[in-house]
PDB file of C-alpha atoms in Angstrom:
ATOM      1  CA  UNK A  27      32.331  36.934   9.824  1.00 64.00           C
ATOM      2  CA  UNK A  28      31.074  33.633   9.390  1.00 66.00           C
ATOM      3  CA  UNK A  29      28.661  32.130  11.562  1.00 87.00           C
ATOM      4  CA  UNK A  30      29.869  28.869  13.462  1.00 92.00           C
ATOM      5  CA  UNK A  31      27.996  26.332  14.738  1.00 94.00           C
ATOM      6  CA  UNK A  32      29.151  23.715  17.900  1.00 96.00           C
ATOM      7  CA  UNK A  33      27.379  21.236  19.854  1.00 97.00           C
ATOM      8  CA  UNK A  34      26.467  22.756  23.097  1.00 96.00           C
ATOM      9  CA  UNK A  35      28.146  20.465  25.932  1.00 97.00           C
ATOM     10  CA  UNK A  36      30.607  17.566  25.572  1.00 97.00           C
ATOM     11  CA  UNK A  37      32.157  14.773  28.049  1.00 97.00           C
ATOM     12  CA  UNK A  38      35.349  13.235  27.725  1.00 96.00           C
ATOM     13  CA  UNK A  39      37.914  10.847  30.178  1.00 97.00           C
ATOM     14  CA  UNK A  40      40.031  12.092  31.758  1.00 97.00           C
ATOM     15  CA  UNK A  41      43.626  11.019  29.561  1.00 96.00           C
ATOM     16  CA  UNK A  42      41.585  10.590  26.452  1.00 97.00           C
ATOM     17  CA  UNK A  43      41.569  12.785  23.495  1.00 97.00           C
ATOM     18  CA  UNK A  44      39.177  15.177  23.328  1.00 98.00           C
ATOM     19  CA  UNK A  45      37.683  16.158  19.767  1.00 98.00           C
ATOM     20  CA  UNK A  46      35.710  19.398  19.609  1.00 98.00           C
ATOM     21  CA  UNK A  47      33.490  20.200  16.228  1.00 97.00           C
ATOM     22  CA  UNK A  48      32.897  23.617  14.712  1.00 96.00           C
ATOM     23  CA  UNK A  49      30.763  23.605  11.686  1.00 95.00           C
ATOM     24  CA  UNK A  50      31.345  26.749   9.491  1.00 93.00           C
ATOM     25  CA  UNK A  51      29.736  25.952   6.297  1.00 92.00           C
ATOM     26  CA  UNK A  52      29.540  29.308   4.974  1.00 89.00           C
ATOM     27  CA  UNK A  53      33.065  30.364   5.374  1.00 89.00           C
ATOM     28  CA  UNK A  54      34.879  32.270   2.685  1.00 85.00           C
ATOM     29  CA  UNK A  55      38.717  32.080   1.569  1.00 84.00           C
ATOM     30  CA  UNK A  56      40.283  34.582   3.714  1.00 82.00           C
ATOM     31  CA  UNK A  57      38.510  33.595   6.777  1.00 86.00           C
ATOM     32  CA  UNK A  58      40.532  32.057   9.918  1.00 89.00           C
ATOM     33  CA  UNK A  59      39.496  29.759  12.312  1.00 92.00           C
ATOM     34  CA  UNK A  60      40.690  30.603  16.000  1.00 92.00           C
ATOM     35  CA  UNK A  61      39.537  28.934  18.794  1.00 95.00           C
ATOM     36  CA  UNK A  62      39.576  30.344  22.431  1.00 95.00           C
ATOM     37  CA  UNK A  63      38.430  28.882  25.543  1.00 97.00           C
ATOM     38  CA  UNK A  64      37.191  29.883  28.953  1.00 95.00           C
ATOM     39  CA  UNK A  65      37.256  28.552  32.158  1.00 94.00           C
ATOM     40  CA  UNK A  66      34.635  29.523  34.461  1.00 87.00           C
ATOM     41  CA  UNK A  67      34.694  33.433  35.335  1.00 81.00           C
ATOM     42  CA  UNK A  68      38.290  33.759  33.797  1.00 90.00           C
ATOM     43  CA  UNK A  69      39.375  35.430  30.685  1.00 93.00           C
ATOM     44  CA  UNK A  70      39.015  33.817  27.367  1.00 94.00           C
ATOM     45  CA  UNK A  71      42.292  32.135  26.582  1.00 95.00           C
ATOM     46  CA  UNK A  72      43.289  31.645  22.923  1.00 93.00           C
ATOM     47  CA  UNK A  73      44.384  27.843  21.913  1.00 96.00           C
ATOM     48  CA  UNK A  74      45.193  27.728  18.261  1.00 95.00           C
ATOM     49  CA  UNK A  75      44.253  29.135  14.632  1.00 92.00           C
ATOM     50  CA  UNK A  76      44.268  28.549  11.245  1.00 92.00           C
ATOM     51  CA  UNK A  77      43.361  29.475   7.941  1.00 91.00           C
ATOM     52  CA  UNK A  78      43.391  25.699   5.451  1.00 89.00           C
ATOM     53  CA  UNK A  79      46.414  23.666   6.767  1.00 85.00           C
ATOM     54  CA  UNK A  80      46.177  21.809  10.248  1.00 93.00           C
ATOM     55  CA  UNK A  81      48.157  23.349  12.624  1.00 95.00           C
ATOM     56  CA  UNK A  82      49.580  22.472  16.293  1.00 96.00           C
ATOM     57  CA  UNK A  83      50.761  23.857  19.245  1.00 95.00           C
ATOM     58  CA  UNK A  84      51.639  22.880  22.858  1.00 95.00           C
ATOM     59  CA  UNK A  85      47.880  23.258  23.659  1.00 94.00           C
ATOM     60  CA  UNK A  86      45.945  21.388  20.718  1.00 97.00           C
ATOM     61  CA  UNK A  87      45.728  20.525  17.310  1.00 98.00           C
ATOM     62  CA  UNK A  88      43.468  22.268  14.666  1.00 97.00           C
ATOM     63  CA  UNK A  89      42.156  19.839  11.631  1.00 97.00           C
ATOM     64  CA  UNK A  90      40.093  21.568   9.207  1.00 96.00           C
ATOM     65  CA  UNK A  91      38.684  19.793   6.160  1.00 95.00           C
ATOM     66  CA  UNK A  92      39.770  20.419   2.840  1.00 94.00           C
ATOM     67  CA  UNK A  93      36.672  22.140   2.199  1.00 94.00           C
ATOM     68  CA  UNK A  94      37.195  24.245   5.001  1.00 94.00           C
ATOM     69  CA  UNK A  95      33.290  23.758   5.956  1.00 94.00           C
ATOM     70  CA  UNK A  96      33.939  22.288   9.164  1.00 95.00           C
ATOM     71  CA  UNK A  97      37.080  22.069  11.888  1.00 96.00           C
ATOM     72  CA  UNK A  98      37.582  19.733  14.946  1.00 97.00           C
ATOM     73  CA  UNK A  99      39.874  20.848  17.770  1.00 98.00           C
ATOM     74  CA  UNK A 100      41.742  18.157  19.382  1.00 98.00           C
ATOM     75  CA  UNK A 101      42.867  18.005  22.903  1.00 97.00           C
ATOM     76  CA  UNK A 102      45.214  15.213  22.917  1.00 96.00           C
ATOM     77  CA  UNK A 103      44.627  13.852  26.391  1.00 95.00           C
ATOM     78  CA  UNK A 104      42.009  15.861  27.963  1.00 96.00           C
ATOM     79  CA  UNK A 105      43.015  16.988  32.111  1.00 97.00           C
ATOM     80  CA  UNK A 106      40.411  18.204  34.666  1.00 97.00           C
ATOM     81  CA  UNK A 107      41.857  21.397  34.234  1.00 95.00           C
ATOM     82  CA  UNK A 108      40.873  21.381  30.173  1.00 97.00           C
ATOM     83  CA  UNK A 109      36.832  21.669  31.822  1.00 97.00           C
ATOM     84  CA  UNK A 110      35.941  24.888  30.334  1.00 97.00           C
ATOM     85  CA  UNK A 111      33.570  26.458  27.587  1.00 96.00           C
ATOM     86  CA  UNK A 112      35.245  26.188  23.863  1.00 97.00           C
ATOM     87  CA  UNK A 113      34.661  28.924  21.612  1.00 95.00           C
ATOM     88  CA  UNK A 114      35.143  28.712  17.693  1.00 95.00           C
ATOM     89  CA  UNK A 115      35.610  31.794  16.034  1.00 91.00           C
ATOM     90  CA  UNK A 116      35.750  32.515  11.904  1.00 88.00           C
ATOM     91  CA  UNK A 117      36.911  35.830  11.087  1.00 81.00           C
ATOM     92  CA  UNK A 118      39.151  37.653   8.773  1.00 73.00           C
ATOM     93  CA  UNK A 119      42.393  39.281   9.315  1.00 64.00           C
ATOM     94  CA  UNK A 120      42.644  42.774   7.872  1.00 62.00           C
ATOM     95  CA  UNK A 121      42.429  45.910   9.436  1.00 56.00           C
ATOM     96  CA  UNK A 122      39.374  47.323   8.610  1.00 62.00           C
ATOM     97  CA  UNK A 123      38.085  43.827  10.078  1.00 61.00           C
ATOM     98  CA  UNK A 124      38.658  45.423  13.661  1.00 68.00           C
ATOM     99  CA  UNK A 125      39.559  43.766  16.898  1.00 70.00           C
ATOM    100  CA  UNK A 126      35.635  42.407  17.447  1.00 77.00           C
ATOM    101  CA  UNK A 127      35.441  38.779  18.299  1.00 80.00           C
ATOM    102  CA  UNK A 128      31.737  37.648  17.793  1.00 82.00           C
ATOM    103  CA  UNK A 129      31.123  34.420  20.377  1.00 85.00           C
ATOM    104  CA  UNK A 130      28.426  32.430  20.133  1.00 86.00           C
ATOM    105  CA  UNK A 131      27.528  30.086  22.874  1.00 87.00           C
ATOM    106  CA  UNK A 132      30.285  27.584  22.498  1.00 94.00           C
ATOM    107  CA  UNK A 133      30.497  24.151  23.362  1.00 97.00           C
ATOM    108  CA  UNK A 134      31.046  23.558  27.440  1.00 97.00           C
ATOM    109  CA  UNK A 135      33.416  20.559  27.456  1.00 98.00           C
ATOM    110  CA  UNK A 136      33.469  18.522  30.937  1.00 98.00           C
ATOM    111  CA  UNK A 137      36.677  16.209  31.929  1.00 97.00           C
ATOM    112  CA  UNK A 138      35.453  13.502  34.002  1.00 96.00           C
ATOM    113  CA  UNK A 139      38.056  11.367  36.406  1.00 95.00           C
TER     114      UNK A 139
ATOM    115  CA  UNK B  43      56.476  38.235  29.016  1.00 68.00           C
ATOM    116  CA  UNK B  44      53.901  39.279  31.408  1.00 81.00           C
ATOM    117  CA  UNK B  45      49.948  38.961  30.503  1.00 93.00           C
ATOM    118  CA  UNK B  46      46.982  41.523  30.698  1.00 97.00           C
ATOM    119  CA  UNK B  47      46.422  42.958  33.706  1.00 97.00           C
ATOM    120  CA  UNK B  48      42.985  44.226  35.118  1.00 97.00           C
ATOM    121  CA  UNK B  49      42.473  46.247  38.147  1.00 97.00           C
ATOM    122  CA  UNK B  50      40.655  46.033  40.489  1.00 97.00           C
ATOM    123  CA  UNK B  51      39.593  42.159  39.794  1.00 96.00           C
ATOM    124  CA  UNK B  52      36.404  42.819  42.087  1.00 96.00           C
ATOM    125  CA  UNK B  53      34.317  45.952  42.424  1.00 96.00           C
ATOM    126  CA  UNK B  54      30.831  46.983  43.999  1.00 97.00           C
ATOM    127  CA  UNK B  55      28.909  50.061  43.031  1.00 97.00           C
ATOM    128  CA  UNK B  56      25.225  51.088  43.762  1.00 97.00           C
ATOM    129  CA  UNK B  57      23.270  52.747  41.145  1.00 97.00           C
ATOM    130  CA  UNK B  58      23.930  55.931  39.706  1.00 97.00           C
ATOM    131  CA  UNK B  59      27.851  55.572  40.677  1.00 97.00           C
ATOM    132  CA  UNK B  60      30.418  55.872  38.184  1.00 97.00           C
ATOM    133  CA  UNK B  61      33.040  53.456  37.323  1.00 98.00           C
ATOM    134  CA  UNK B  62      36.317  53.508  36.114  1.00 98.00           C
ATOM    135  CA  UNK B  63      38.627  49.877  35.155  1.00 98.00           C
ATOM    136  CA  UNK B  64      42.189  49.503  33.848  1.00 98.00           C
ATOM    137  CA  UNK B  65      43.696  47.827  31.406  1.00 98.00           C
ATOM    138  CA  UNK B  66      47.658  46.885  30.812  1.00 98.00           C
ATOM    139  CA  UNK B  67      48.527  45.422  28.133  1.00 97.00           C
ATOM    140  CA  UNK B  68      51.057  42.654  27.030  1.00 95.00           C
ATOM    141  CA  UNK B  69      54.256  44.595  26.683  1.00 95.00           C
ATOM    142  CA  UNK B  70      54.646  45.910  23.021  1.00 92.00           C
ATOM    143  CA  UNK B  71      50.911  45.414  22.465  1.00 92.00           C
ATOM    144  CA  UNK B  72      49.328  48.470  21.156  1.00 91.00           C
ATOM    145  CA  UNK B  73      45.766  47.370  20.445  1.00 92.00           C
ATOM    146  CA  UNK B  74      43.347  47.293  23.178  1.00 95.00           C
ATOM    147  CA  UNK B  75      39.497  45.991  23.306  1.00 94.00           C
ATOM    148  CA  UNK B  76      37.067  45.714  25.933  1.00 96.00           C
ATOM    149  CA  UNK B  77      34.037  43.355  26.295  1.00 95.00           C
ATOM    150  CA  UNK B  78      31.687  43.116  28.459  1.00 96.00           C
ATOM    151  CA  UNK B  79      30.177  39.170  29.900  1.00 94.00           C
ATOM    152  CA  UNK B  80      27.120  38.568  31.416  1.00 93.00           C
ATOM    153  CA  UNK B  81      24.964  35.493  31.631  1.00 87.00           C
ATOM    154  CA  UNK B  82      22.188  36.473  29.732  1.00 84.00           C
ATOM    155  CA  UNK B  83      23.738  38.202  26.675  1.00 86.00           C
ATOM    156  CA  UNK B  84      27.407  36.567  26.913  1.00 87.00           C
ATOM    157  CA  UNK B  85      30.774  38.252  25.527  1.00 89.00           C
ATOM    158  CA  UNK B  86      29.740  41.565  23.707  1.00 92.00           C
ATOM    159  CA  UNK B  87      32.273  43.746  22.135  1.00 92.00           C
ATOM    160  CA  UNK B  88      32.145  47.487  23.800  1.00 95.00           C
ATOM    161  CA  UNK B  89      35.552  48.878  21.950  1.00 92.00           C
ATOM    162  CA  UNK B  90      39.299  48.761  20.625  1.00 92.00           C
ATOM    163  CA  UNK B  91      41.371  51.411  20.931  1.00 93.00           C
ATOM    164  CA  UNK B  92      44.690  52.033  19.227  1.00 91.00           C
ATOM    165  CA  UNK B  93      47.253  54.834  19.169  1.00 90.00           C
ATOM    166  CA  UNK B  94      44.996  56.301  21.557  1.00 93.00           C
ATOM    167  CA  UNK B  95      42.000  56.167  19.546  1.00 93.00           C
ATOM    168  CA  UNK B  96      38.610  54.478  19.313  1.00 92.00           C
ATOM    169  CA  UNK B  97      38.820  52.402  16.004  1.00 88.00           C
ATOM    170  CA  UNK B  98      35.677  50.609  16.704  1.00 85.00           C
ATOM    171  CA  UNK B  99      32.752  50.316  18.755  1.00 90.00           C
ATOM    172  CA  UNK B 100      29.922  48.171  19.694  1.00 90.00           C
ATOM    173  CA  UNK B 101      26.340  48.609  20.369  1.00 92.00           C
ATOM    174  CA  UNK B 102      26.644  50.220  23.750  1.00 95.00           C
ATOM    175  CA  UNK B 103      25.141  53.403  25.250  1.00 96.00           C
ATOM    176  CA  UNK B 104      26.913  56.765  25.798  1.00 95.00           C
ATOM    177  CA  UNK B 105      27.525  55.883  29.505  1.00 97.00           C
ATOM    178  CA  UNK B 106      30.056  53.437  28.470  1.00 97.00           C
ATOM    179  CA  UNK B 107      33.404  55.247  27.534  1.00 97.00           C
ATOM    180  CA  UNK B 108      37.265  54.756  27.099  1.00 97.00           C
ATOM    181  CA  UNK B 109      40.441  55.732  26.530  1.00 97.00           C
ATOM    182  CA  UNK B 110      44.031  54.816  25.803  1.00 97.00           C
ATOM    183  CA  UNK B 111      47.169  56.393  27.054  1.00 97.00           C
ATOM    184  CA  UNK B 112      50.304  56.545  24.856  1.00 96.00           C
ATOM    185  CA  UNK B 113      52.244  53.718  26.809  1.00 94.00           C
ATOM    186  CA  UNK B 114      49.072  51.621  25.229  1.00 95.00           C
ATOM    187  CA  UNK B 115      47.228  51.148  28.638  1.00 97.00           C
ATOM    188  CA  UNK B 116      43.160  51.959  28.854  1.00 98.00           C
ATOM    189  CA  UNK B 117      40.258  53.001  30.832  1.00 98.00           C
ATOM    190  CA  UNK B 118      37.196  51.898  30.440  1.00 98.00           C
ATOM    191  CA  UNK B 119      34.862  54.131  32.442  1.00 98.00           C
ATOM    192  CA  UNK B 120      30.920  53.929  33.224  1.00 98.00           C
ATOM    193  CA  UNK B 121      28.772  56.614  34.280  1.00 96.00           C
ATOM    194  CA  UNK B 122      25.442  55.971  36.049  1.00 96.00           C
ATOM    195  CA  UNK B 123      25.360  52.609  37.043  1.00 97.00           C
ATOM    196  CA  UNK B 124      22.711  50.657  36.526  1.00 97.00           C
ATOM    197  CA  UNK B 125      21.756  47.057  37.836  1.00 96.00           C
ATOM    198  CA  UNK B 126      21.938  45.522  34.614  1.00 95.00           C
ATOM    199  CA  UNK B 127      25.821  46.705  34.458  1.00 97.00           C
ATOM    200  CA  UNK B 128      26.142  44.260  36.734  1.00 97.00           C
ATOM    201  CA  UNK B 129      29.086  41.852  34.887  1.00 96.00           C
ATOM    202  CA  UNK B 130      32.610  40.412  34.070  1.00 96.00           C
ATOM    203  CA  UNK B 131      34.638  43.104  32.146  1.00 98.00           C
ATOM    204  CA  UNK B 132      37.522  41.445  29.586  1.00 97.00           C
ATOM    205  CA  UNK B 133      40.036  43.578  28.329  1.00 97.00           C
ATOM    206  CA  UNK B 134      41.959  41.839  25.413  1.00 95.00           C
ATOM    207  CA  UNK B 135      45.504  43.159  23.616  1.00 94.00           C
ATOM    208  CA  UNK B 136      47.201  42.447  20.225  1.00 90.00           C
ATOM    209  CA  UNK B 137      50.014  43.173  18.359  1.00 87.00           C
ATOM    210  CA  UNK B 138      48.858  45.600  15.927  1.00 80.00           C
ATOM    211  CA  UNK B 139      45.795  46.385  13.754  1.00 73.00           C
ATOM    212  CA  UNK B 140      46.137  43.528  11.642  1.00 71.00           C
ATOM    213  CA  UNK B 141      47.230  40.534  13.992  1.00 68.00           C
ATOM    214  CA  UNK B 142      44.304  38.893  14.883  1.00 69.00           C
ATOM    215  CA  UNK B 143      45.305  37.117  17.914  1.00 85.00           C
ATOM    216  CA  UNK B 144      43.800  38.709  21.065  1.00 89.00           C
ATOM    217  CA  UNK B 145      45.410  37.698  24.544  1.00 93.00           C
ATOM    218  CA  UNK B 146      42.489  38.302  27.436  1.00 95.00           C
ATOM    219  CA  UNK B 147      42.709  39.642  30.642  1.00 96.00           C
ATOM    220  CA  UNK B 148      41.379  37.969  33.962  1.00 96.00           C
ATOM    221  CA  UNK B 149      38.464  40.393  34.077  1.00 96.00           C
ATOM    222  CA  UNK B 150      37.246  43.252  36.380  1.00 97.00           C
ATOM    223  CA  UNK B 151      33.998  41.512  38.480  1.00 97.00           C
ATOM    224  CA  UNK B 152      31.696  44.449  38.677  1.00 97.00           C
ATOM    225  CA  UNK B 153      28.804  44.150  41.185  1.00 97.00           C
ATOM    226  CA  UNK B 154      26.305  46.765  40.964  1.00 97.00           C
ATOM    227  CA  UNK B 155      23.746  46.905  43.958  1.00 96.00           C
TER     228      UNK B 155
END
């Protein structure tokens, strides 16, 4: 899997948009990009993936260049309850790719009133 | 549809105990994996089962161990406590082998004294 790299802590305003950068410059054609979250001692929660095209949901949007190097996750207007530790992931989806989800430190994004 | 389901969320142990968590599984999932979270090393892959058997594992001594039952639900068992099992146990389901989307548990605190 490719490795990811996101800056390590984050503010934002409460209402505002948050935008949350993943660089994965060494990311191949049938690599994904998912991106989880966690909020302190919970489970990881998953937000939103995608593999070229930018995708939404009812959580966040996913942009991801058209060199697929880099991603930003946008929360479109950031809540105290959004405080929590981002993850981006890059992996592939086959089965012999197994169920292992490599984190790396993530970026720890704080919602301030 | 219900989520994953971890029991008992909070546990103490003293060393050389033995362990043993449980997972459910979102209804219809038949992939399970387990992780284990602590401060110093993070979210580390321990195992997936599937159909009731181990189809990957992580870097993890003998004392860690699991299974899967065939209504999908797992153990995860450890023998011999030791202080530095002291940690946050995930348990994450999907769909099948080759849908990568993982749905977490709340986590099993385990407090080993």
């Amino acid at each position: 899997d490719a490795k990811t790299t996101q800056p390590t802590s984050m503010d934002c305003a409460e209402g505002r948009a948050a935008n949350l950068p993943c660089n994965h410059s060494t990311i191949s054609g049938n690599e994904y990009v998912y991106w989880y979250r966690q909020i302190h001692s919970q489970g990881p929660q998953y937000i939103i993936h995608g593999l070229k095209n930018n995708e939404t949901n009812e959580m966040a949007s996913l942009i991801i260049t058209e060199d697929r190097k880099s991603s930003t996750l946008i929360l479109p207007h950031a809540t105290l309850r959004d405080t929590a530790v981002y993850y981006c992931i890059v992996r592939v989806a086959r089965e012999t790719s197994g169920s292992r989800l490599t984190f790396g430190e993530g970026t720890q994004l704080t919602v301030n009133p | 549809k219900a989520g994953v389901t971890q029991t008992p969320r909070y546990l103490i142990k003293t060393r050389g105990q033995q362990v043993t968590l449980s997972c459910s599984p979102i209804s219809g999932h038949r992939s399970v994996s387990w992780y284990q979270q602590t401060p110093g090393q993070g979210l580390q892959f321990l195992f997936e089962y599937f159909s009731e058997t181990q189809r990957n594992k992580g870097n993890f001594p003998g004392r860690f161990s699991g299974r899967q039952f065939s209504n999908s639900r797992s153990e995860m068992n450890v023998s011999t406590l030791e202080l530095g099992d002291s940690a946050l146990y995930l348990c994450a389901s999907r769909l099948t082998l080759v849908t990568d989307t993982q749905y977490f548990g709340p986590g099993t605190r385990l407090t080993v004294l």
